[in-house]
Amino acid sequence: MSSTPQPLSRRGALLAGTAALAAGLGLAGSTDAAVRIPERSRSRLPALTPAQRAGQSVIHSYPGLTPPARLMDAIREGRTAGVIFFAENIKSLSQIEGVIQTMNEANASAPVKAPLLLMTDQEGGMVRRLPGEPVMSAKDVGASTDPEAQAEFTGSGAGMNLAGVGMNVNLAPVLDVYRTGGDFTDQYERSYSKDQETVGTCGAAFITAQQDAGVAATAKHFPGLGPASANQNTDLGPVTLTASASTLRSVDEVPYRAAIAAGTKLVMLSWAVYRALDADRPAGLSPTVVGELRNRLGFSGVTVTDALEAGALRAYGSTGERAVLAAAAGMDLILCSARDAAQGEDAVAALSEALTAGTLDGTAFDTGAGRVNALRVGLS
């Protein structure tokens, strides 16, 4: 891709404006994973059908350039919280802007009167779904003469790029603290540095600048994939990391403290197993690791899973079974990113059934949906 940024419309950023920043998403503090939801957020959720209720925590995806009718129906009928876009969905900035406009028009008839969460991975460098900014990779930013200023520049570029086509969430920045050259995070230049303080400073600058453009940031992949070796890829299979709790807390979690202080709206949890925290379950399926984020670090925003179809979860059953396990662990948003609208439908159906049967805690689920709703309302 060209290193010359494309001319960007500021229309999306101006529409988002500073409303999200003024409203904020910092919910009341809590000592447990169930964070109190402000009354203003509760009042915006009408009576929903079981499928609509479940859909408030599911992100859909689709193949190709044209969203299928079944996805548009899910949007129109309020059975999804939003959509993630990939390179195969994007031919040009004007094309994806048109798709998003169509989705927003469909969402106007949905029962929840809040914007869809429209997201992508626009990290910079090799990981970009839209042409244009940020062109620099995280590693290039961290190695520059003024990393904080460059991180601010790339965060602003990412925010303006996404907002310009109508997207409002970026699944970035990566806050993994890499260990050795060529390891999992470093091989694609997704890590700012081996130094946790540098990663935290750059991540916070990126987050602040991006959110100033009206695009919510996502710090990922908690509690950190920095210890992963080159072949430890959770997309492909199970990964167990053996870093001690002390190392995780003094190195890998440090950037998340900076991100939370900067007001990041979302945190994505990884699918690795962290033996020192929970030897039995991947982080995104672990109430213990979610509790680490909520209780130890004090995060009160939206938690989001990594890709639900990841190879790391092959031992955890079907799409529906994985979705229910993730929700039970405290994940607010379930990311169905297999480029298949049926995947999202399967997750919604399973969550709906579990809520109706009482096998999934409805109060905790609705609290998470309230956090998602607060995020959506804040981006209006």
Short mmCIF file of C-alpha atoms in Angstrom, two decimals:
data_model
loop_
_atom_site.label_atom_id
_atom_site.label_comp_id
_atom_site.label_asym_id
_atom_site.label_seq_id
_atom_site.Cartn_x
_atom_site.Cartn_y
_atom_site.Cartn_z
CA MET A 1 0.00 0.00 0.00
CA SER A 2 1.09 3.55 -0.67
CA SER A 3 2.77 5.39 2.18
CA THR A 4 0.94 8.56 1.11
CA PRO A 5 -2.19 9.10 3.21
CA GLN A 6 -5.44 9.27 1.26
CA PRO A 7 -7.40 12.54 1.41
CA LEU A 8 -9.86 12.03 4.24
CA SER A 9 -13.26 13.50 4.87
CA ARG A 10 -13.64 15.05 8.30
CA ARG A 11 -17.40 14.61 8.17
CA GLY A 12 -17.47 11.49 10.29
CA ALA A 13 -15.18 12.99 12.89
CA LEU A 14 -17.24 16.14 13.07
CA LEU A 15 -20.43 14.14 13.47
CA ALA A 16 -18.89 12.16 16.29
CA GLY A 17 -17.43 15.42 17.57
CA THR A 18 -16.50 15.60 21.17
CA ALA A 19 -19.76 14.14 22.42
CA ALA A 20 -18.14 10.81 23.22
CA LEU A 21 -15.37 12.55 25.09
CA ALA A 22 -17.72 14.78 27.05
CA ALA A 23 -20.06 11.93 27.95
CA GLY A 24 -17.16 9.57 28.54
CA LEU A 25 -17.52 5.93 29.40
CA GLY A 26 -15.94 5.96 32.84
CA LEU A 27 -18.54 4.13 34.86
CA ALA A 28 -18.72 4.22 38.63
CA GLY A 29 -15.89 2.38 40.34
CA SER A 30 -16.46 -1.07 41.76
CA THR A 31 -14.52 -3.71 43.57
CA ASP A 32 -15.93 -6.55 41.50
CA ALA A 33 -16.47 -7.34 37.83
CA ALA A 34 -20.11 -6.23 37.89
CA VAL A 35 -19.78 -2.49 37.44
CA ARG A 36 -22.78 -0.28 38.21
CA ILE A 37 -24.44 1.13 35.09
CA PRO A 38 -25.64 4.73 35.19
CA GLU A 39 -29.40 5.20 35.06
CA ARG A 40 -29.05 7.12 31.79
CA SER A 41 -27.74 3.94 30.13
CA ARG A 42 -30.41 1.68 31.58
CA SER A 43 -33.20 3.96 30.45
CA ARG A 44 -32.09 3.67 26.81
CA LEU A 45 -32.61 -0.09 26.69
CA PRO A 46 -36.26 -0.88 25.85
CA ALA A 47 -37.99 -4.20 26.41
CA LEU A 48 -36.24 -6.62 24.08
CA THR A 49 -36.97 -10.06 22.69
CA PRO A 50 -34.57 -12.81 23.85
CA ALA A 51 -32.67 -12.61 20.54
CA GLN A 52 -32.46 -8.83 20.69
CA ARG A 53 -31.26 -8.98 24.29
CA ALA A 54 -28.53 -11.46 23.34
CA GLY A 55 -27.60 -9.48 20.24
CA GLN A 56 -26.59 -6.45 22.28
CA SER A 57 -23.32 -8.26 23.05
CA VAL A 58 -22.46 -9.69 19.63
CA ILE A 59 -20.36 -8.21 16.82
CA HIS A 60 -21.03 -9.68 13.37
CA SER A 61 -18.89 -9.96 10.23
CA TYR A 62 -19.53 -10.85 6.59
CA PRO A 63 -17.67 -11.88 3.42
CA GLY A 64 -16.97 -9.73 0.39
CA LEU A 65 -18.01 -6.21 -0.48
CA THR A 66 -21.77 -6.43 0.04
CA PRO A 67 -23.38 -7.21 3.42
CA PRO A 68 -25.79 -10.15 3.05
CA ALA A 69 -29.51 -9.72 3.63
CA ARG A 70 -29.38 -11.78 6.81
CA LEU A 71 -26.91 -9.33 8.36
CA MET A 72 -28.96 -6.32 7.29
CA ASP A 73 -32.02 -8.00 8.84
CA ALA A 74 -30.10 -8.53 12.10
CA ILE A 75 -29.19 -4.84 12.13
CA ARG A 76 -32.71 -3.69 11.29
CA GLU A 77 -34.25 -5.97 13.92
CA GLY A 78 -31.77 -5.14 16.68
CA ARG A 79 -30.06 -8.53 16.90
CA THR A 80 -26.50 -7.20 16.77
CA ALA A 81 -24.39 -4.57 18.49
CA GLY A 82 -22.26 -3.89 15.43
CA VAL A 83 -19.99 -5.08 12.65
CA ILE A 84 -16.25 -5.65 12.20
CA PHE A 85 -14.77 -4.91 8.78
CA PHE A 86 -11.82 -6.59 7.07
CA ALA A 87 -9.80 -5.84 3.94
CA GLU A 88 -12.08 -8.07 1.85
CA ASN A 89 -15.01 -5.80 2.74
CA ILE A 90 -13.24 -2.64 1.57
CA LYS A 91 -12.65 -1.69 -2.07
CA SER A 92 -12.20 2.03 -1.44
CA LEU A 93 -12.96 4.67 1.17
CA SER A 94 -16.06 5.80 -0.73
CA GLN A 95 -17.32 2.23 -1.14
CA ILE A 96 -17.11 1.34 2.56
CA GLU A 97 -18.58 4.71 3.50
CA GLY A 98 -21.60 3.80 1.37
CA VAL A 99 -21.91 0.39 3.06
CA ILE A 100 -21.78 2.02 6.48
CA GLN A 101 -24.42 4.55 5.50
CA THR A 102 -26.70 1.68 4.46
CA MET A 103 -26.10 -0.06 7.79
CA ASN A 104 -26.84 3.11 9.72
CA GLU A 105 -30.09 3.55 7.81
CA ALA A 106 -31.09 -0.01 8.70
CA ASN A 107 -30.15 0.58 12.32
CA ALA A 108 -32.54 3.52 12.49
CA SER A 109 -35.44 1.08 12.80
CA ALA A 110 -33.78 -1.06 15.50
CA PRO A 111 -35.31 -1.02 19.01
CA VAL A 112 -32.11 0.24 20.68
CA LYS A 113 -31.67 3.84 19.62
CA ALA A 114 -27.89 3.97 19.65
CA PRO A 115 -25.22 3.84 16.95
CA LEU A 116 -23.89 0.52 15.79
CA LEU A 117 -20.34 -0.26 16.81
CA LEU A 118 -18.54 -0.20 13.45
CA MET A 119 -14.97 -1.36 13.86
CA THR A 120 -11.79 -2.61 12.24
CA ASP A 121 -8.11 -3.28 13.00
CA GLN A 122 -6.24 -0.14 11.98
CA GLU A 123 -3.06 -0.58 14.01
CA GLY A 124 -0.58 0.85 11.52
CA GLY A 125 2.20 -0.61 9.43
CA MET A 126 1.33 -4.09 8.17
CA VAL A 127 -1.97 -4.29 10.05
CA ARG A 128 -4.34 -1.88 8.30
CA ARG A 129 -7.73 -2.55 6.74
CA LEU A 130 -8.21 0.94 5.29
CA PRO A 131 -5.74 2.66 2.96
CA GLY A 132 -3.92 5.58 4.53
CA GLU A 133 -3.01 6.39 8.09
CA PRO A 134 -1.44 5.21 10.26
CA VAL A 135 1.39 4.28 7.92
CA MET A 136 4.05 3.82 10.61
CA SER A 137 4.10 0.54 12.50
CA ALA A 138 4.11 0.49 16.29
CA LYS A 139 7.74 -0.64 16.22
CA ASP A 140 8.67 2.31 14.00
CA VAL A 141 6.87 4.65 16.40
CA GLY A 142 8.68 3.21 19.41
CA ALA A 143 12.06 3.47 17.70
CA SER A 144 11.55 7.08 16.57
CA THR A 145 13.30 10.07 18.13
CA ASP A 146 10.04 11.15 19.80
CA PRO A 147 7.86 8.07 20.34
CA GLU A 148 5.12 9.85 22.26
CA ALA A 149 4.68 12.52 19.57
CA GLN A 150 4.68 9.91 16.82
CA ALA A 151 2.15 7.79 18.71
CA GLU A 152 -0.08 10.83 19.02
CA PHE A 153 0.28 11.48 15.27
CA THR A 154 -0.59 7.89 14.34
CA GLY A 155 -3.51 7.79 16.77
CA SER A 156 -4.91 10.96 15.28
CA GLY A 157 -4.42 9.57 11.78
CA ALA A 158 -6.20 6.34 12.66
CA GLY A 159 -9.08 8.22 14.24
CA MET A 160 -9.53 10.62 11.33
CA ASN A 161 -9.29 7.79 8.81
CA LEU A 162 -11.94 5.63 10.48
CA ALA A 163 -14.23 8.51 11.39
CA GLY A 164 -14.00 9.77 7.83
CA VAL A 165 -15.85 6.69 6.54
CA GLY A 166 -18.19 6.38 9.52
CA MET A 167 -16.42 3.80 11.67
CA ASN A 168 -16.36 4.51 15.39
CA VAL A 169 -14.20 1.82 17.02
CA ASN A 170 -10.62 0.81 16.32
CA LEU A 171 -9.30 -2.49 17.66
CA ALA A 172 -6.00 -0.78 18.48
CA PRO A 173 -3.50 -0.08 19.94
CA VAL A 174 -1.56 -3.26 20.67
CA LEU A 175 0.03 -2.99 24.13
CA ASP A 176 2.03 -6.22 24.08
CA VAL A 177 5.58 -5.79 25.39
CA TYR A 178 7.71 -7.95 23.13
CA ARG A 179 10.71 -9.86 24.45
CA THR A 180 12.99 -10.78 21.54
CA GLY A 181 13.30 -9.74 17.93
CA GLY A 182 11.09 -11.81 15.63
CA ASP A 183 8.80 -13.15 18.36
CA PHE A 184 5.03 -13.29 17.88
CA THR A 185 4.33 -9.59 18.46
CA ASP A 186 7.56 -8.24 16.99
CA GLN A 187 7.52 -10.19 13.72
CA TYR A 188 4.71 -7.97 12.41
CA GLU A 189 6.07 -4.86 14.16
CA ARG A 190 2.94 -4.61 16.32
CA SER A 191 4.74 -3.81 19.58
CA TYR A 192 6.05 -0.36 20.46
CA SER A 193 8.96 -1.61 22.54
CA LYS A 194 10.57 -4.15 24.86
CA ASP A 195 10.20 -1.51 27.58
CA GLN A 196 6.82 -1.51 29.29
CA GLU A 197 6.95 2.17 30.17
CA THR A 198 7.54 3.13 26.54
CA VAL A 199 4.65 0.91 25.45
CA GLY A 200 2.42 2.55 28.04
CA THR A 201 3.40 6.07 27.03
CA CYS A 202 2.90 5.39 23.33
CA GLY A 203 -0.34 3.50 23.87
CA ALA A 204 -1.80 6.28 26.00
CA ALA A 205 -0.84 8.91 23.41
CA PHE A 206 -2.40 6.87 20.59
CA ILE A 207 -5.58 6.31 22.60
CA THR A 208 -6.01 9.94 23.56
CA ALA A 209 -5.45 11.25 20.04
CA GLN A 210 -7.71 8.68 18.43
CA GLN A 211 -10.53 9.23 20.87
CA ASP A 212 -10.20 12.98 20.34
CA ALA A 213 -11.25 12.19 16.75
CA GLY A 214 -14.39 10.45 18.02
CA VAL A 215 -13.19 6.86 17.53
CA ALA A 216 -13.11 4.56 20.56
CA ALA A 217 -9.82 2.80 21.24
CA THR A 218 -9.24 -0.82 22.19
CA ALA A 219 -6.18 -1.78 24.21
CA LYS A 220 -5.13 -5.35 23.41
CA HIS A 221 -4.35 -8.23 24.15
CA PHE A 222 -4.74 -8.31 27.96
CA PRO A 223 -2.85 -9.37 29.99
CA GLY A 224 -0.30 -9.33 27.17
CA LEU A 225 1.06 -11.52 24.38
CA GLY A 226 4.58 -10.18 24.79
CA PRO A 227 5.93 -13.46 26.21
CA ALA A 228 4.69 -15.45 23.17
CA SER A 229 7.32 -16.94 20.86
CA ALA A 230 7.14 -16.62 17.09
CA ASN A 231 5.06 -19.78 16.64
CA GLN A 232 2.65 -19.16 19.53
CA ASN A 233 -0.30 -17.78 17.59
CA THR A 234 -3.73 -18.10 19.22
CA ASP A 235 -5.39 -17.73 15.81
CA LEU A 236 -3.92 -21.09 14.87
CA GLY A 237 -3.99 -23.13 18.06
CA PRO A 238 -3.81 -23.26 21.84
CA VAL A 239 -1.09 -21.17 23.49
CA THR A 240 0.05 -21.43 27.10
CA LEU A 241 2.33 -18.75 28.51
CA THR A 242 4.41 -19.46 31.59
CA ALA A 243 5.41 -15.95 32.68
CA SER A 244 5.10 -15.55 36.43
CA ALA A 245 2.35 -13.45 37.99
CA SER A 246 5.05 -11.05 39.12
CA THR A 247 6.34 -10.61 35.56
CA LEU A 248 2.86 -10.24 34.12
CA ARG A 249 2.02 -7.53 36.65
CA SER A 250 5.33 -5.67 36.58
CA VAL A 251 5.84 -5.83 32.81
CA ASP A 252 2.87 -6.91 30.70
CA GLU A 253 0.07 -5.23 32.60
CA VAL A 254 1.90 -1.91 33.03
CA PRO A 255 0.79 -0.45 29.67
CA TYR A 256 -2.82 -1.23 30.53
CA ARG A 257 -2.64 0.97 33.59
CA ALA A 258 -1.55 3.82 31.34
CA ALA A 259 -4.29 3.00 28.82
CA ILE A 260 -6.97 2.94 31.50
CA ALA A 261 -5.70 6.23 32.91
CA ALA A 262 -5.93 7.65 29.36
CA GLY A 263 -9.57 6.56 29.19
CA THR A 264 -9.49 3.66 26.73
CA LYS A 265 -13.08 2.65 26.00
CA LEU A 266 -12.41 -1.04 25.39
CA VAL A 267 -9.93 -3.73 26.37
CA MET A 268 -9.55 -6.93 24.35
CA LEU A 269 -8.49 -10.05 26.23
CA SER A 270 -6.23 -12.62 24.62
CA TRP A 271 -6.98 -16.29 24.01
CA ALA A 272 -3.70 -17.47 25.55
CA VAL A 273 -3.71 -19.42 28.81
CA TYR A 274 -1.71 -17.63 31.52
CA ARG A 275 -0.63 -20.42 33.83
CA ALA A 276 0.19 -18.05 36.70
CA LEU A 277 -3.30 -16.53 36.67
CA ASP A 278 -5.59 -19.32 35.49
CA ALA A 279 -4.00 -22.55 34.33
CA ASP A 280 -7.25 -23.96 32.99
CA ARG A 281 -8.83 -21.38 30.71
CA PRO A 282 -7.79 -18.85 28.06
CA ALA A 283 -7.90 -15.29 29.37
CA GLY A 284 -11.09 -14.37 27.53
CA LEU A 285 -12.91 -17.35 29.06
CA SER A 286 -11.52 -16.82 32.55
CA PRO A 287 -13.45 -14.97 35.27
CA THR A 288 -10.13 -14.83 37.14
CA VAL A 289 -8.33 -12.94 34.37
CA VAL A 290 -11.32 -10.67 33.75
CA GLY A 291 -11.27 -10.03 37.49
CA GLU A 292 -7.58 -9.14 37.26
CA LEU A 293 -8.50 -6.44 34.75
CA ARG A 294 -11.55 -5.20 36.64
CA ASN A 295 -10.36 -5.47 40.22
CA ARG A 296 -6.58 -5.10 40.18
CA LEU A 297 -6.40 -2.54 37.36
CA GLY A 298 -9.79 -0.91 37.89
CA PHE A 299 -11.06 -1.04 34.31
CA SER A 300 -14.77 -0.21 34.09
CA GLY A 301 -15.26 0.02 30.33
CA VAL A 302 -16.16 -2.61 27.74
CA THR A 303 -14.37 -5.95 27.54
CA VAL A 304 -14.23 -7.58 24.11
CA THR A 305 -13.07 -11.02 23.04
CA ASP A 306 -10.53 -11.74 20.39
CA ALA A 307 -11.84 -13.67 17.35
CA LEU A 308 -14.31 -16.30 18.55
CA GLU A 309 -13.27 -18.67 15.74
CA ALA A 310 -9.63 -18.74 16.90
CA GLY A 311 -7.83 -22.07 16.87
CA ALA A 312 -6.96 -21.57 20.54
CA LEU A 313 -10.60 -22.35 21.37
CA ARG A 314 -10.94 -25.59 19.44
CA ALA A 315 -11.39 -27.52 22.70
CA TYR A 316 -14.27 -25.29 23.80
CA GLY A 317 -17.02 -26.50 21.52
CA SER A 318 -19.19 -24.74 18.99
CA THR A 319 -19.56 -21.04 18.29
CA GLY A 320 -22.53 -20.94 20.63
CA GLU A 321 -20.76 -22.78 23.43
CA ARG A 322 -17.76 -20.47 23.18
CA ALA A 323 -20.00 -17.38 23.21
CA VAL A 324 -21.79 -18.52 26.37
CA LEU A 325 -18.50 -19.33 28.11
CA ALA A 326 -17.10 -15.91 27.20
CA ALA A 327 -20.19 -14.08 28.43
CA ALA A 328 -20.17 -16.10 31.65
CA ALA A 329 -16.53 -15.11 32.20
CA GLY A 330 -17.43 -11.42 32.01
CA MET A 331 -16.87 -10.53 28.37
CA ASP A 332 -19.20 -7.73 27.31
CA LEU A 333 -18.71 -8.05 23.54
CA ILE A 334 -18.36 -11.30 21.61
CA LEU A 335 -16.35 -10.85 18.40
CA CYS A 336 -17.66 -13.11 15.62
CA SER A 337 -15.11 -12.32 12.93
CA ALA A 338 -15.13 -15.39 10.66
CA ARG A 339 -16.57 -13.30 7.78
CA ASP A 340 -19.81 -15.27 8.04
CA ALA A 341 -23.02 -13.70 9.29
CA ALA A 342 -24.23 -17.14 10.38
CA GLN A 343 -21.49 -17.22 13.03
CA GLY A 344 -22.99 -14.17 14.70
CA GLU A 345 -26.45 -15.68 14.45
CA ASP A 346 -25.21 -18.86 16.16
CA ALA A 347 -23.74 -16.82 19.01
CA VAL A 348 -26.95 -14.82 19.43
CA ALA A 349 -29.08 -17.99 19.44
CA ALA A 350 -26.91 -19.70 22.06
CA LEU A 351 -26.80 -16.64 24.32
CA SER A 352 -30.56 -16.23 24.00
CA GLU A 353 -31.17 -19.86 24.91
CA ALA A 354 -28.81 -19.72 27.88
CA LEU A 355 -30.41 -16.54 29.18
CA THR A 356 -33.91 -17.99 28.79
CA ALA A 357 -32.91 -21.23 30.50
CA GLY A 358 -31.14 -19.41 33.31
CA THR A 359 -27.84 -21.17 32.68
CA LEU A 360 -26.27 -17.77 32.00
CA ASP A 361 -26.56 -15.14 34.74
CA GLY A 362 -29.01 -12.64 33.28
CA THR A 363 -28.18 -9.85 35.71
CA ALA A 364 -24.46 -10.00 34.95
CA PHE A 365 -25.15 -10.27 31.22
CA ASP A 366 -27.42 -7.23 31.24
CA THR A 367 -24.79 -5.30 33.19
CA GLY A 368 -22.31 -6.03 30.40
CA ALA A 369 -24.89 -5.07 27.78
CA GLY A 370 -25.35 -1.83 29.70
CA ARG A 371 -21.66 -1.09 29.38
CA VAL A 372 -21.90 -1.75 25.64
CA ASN A 373 -24.95 0.50 25.41
CA ALA A 374 -23.11 3.26 27.28
CA LEU A 375 -20.29 2.96 24.74
CA ARG A 376 -22.73 3.17 21.83
CA VAL A 377 -24.60 6.14 23.27
CA GLY A 378 -21.32 7.91 23.97
CA LEU A 379 -20.37 7.62 20.30
CA SER A 380 -23.57 9.24 19.03
#
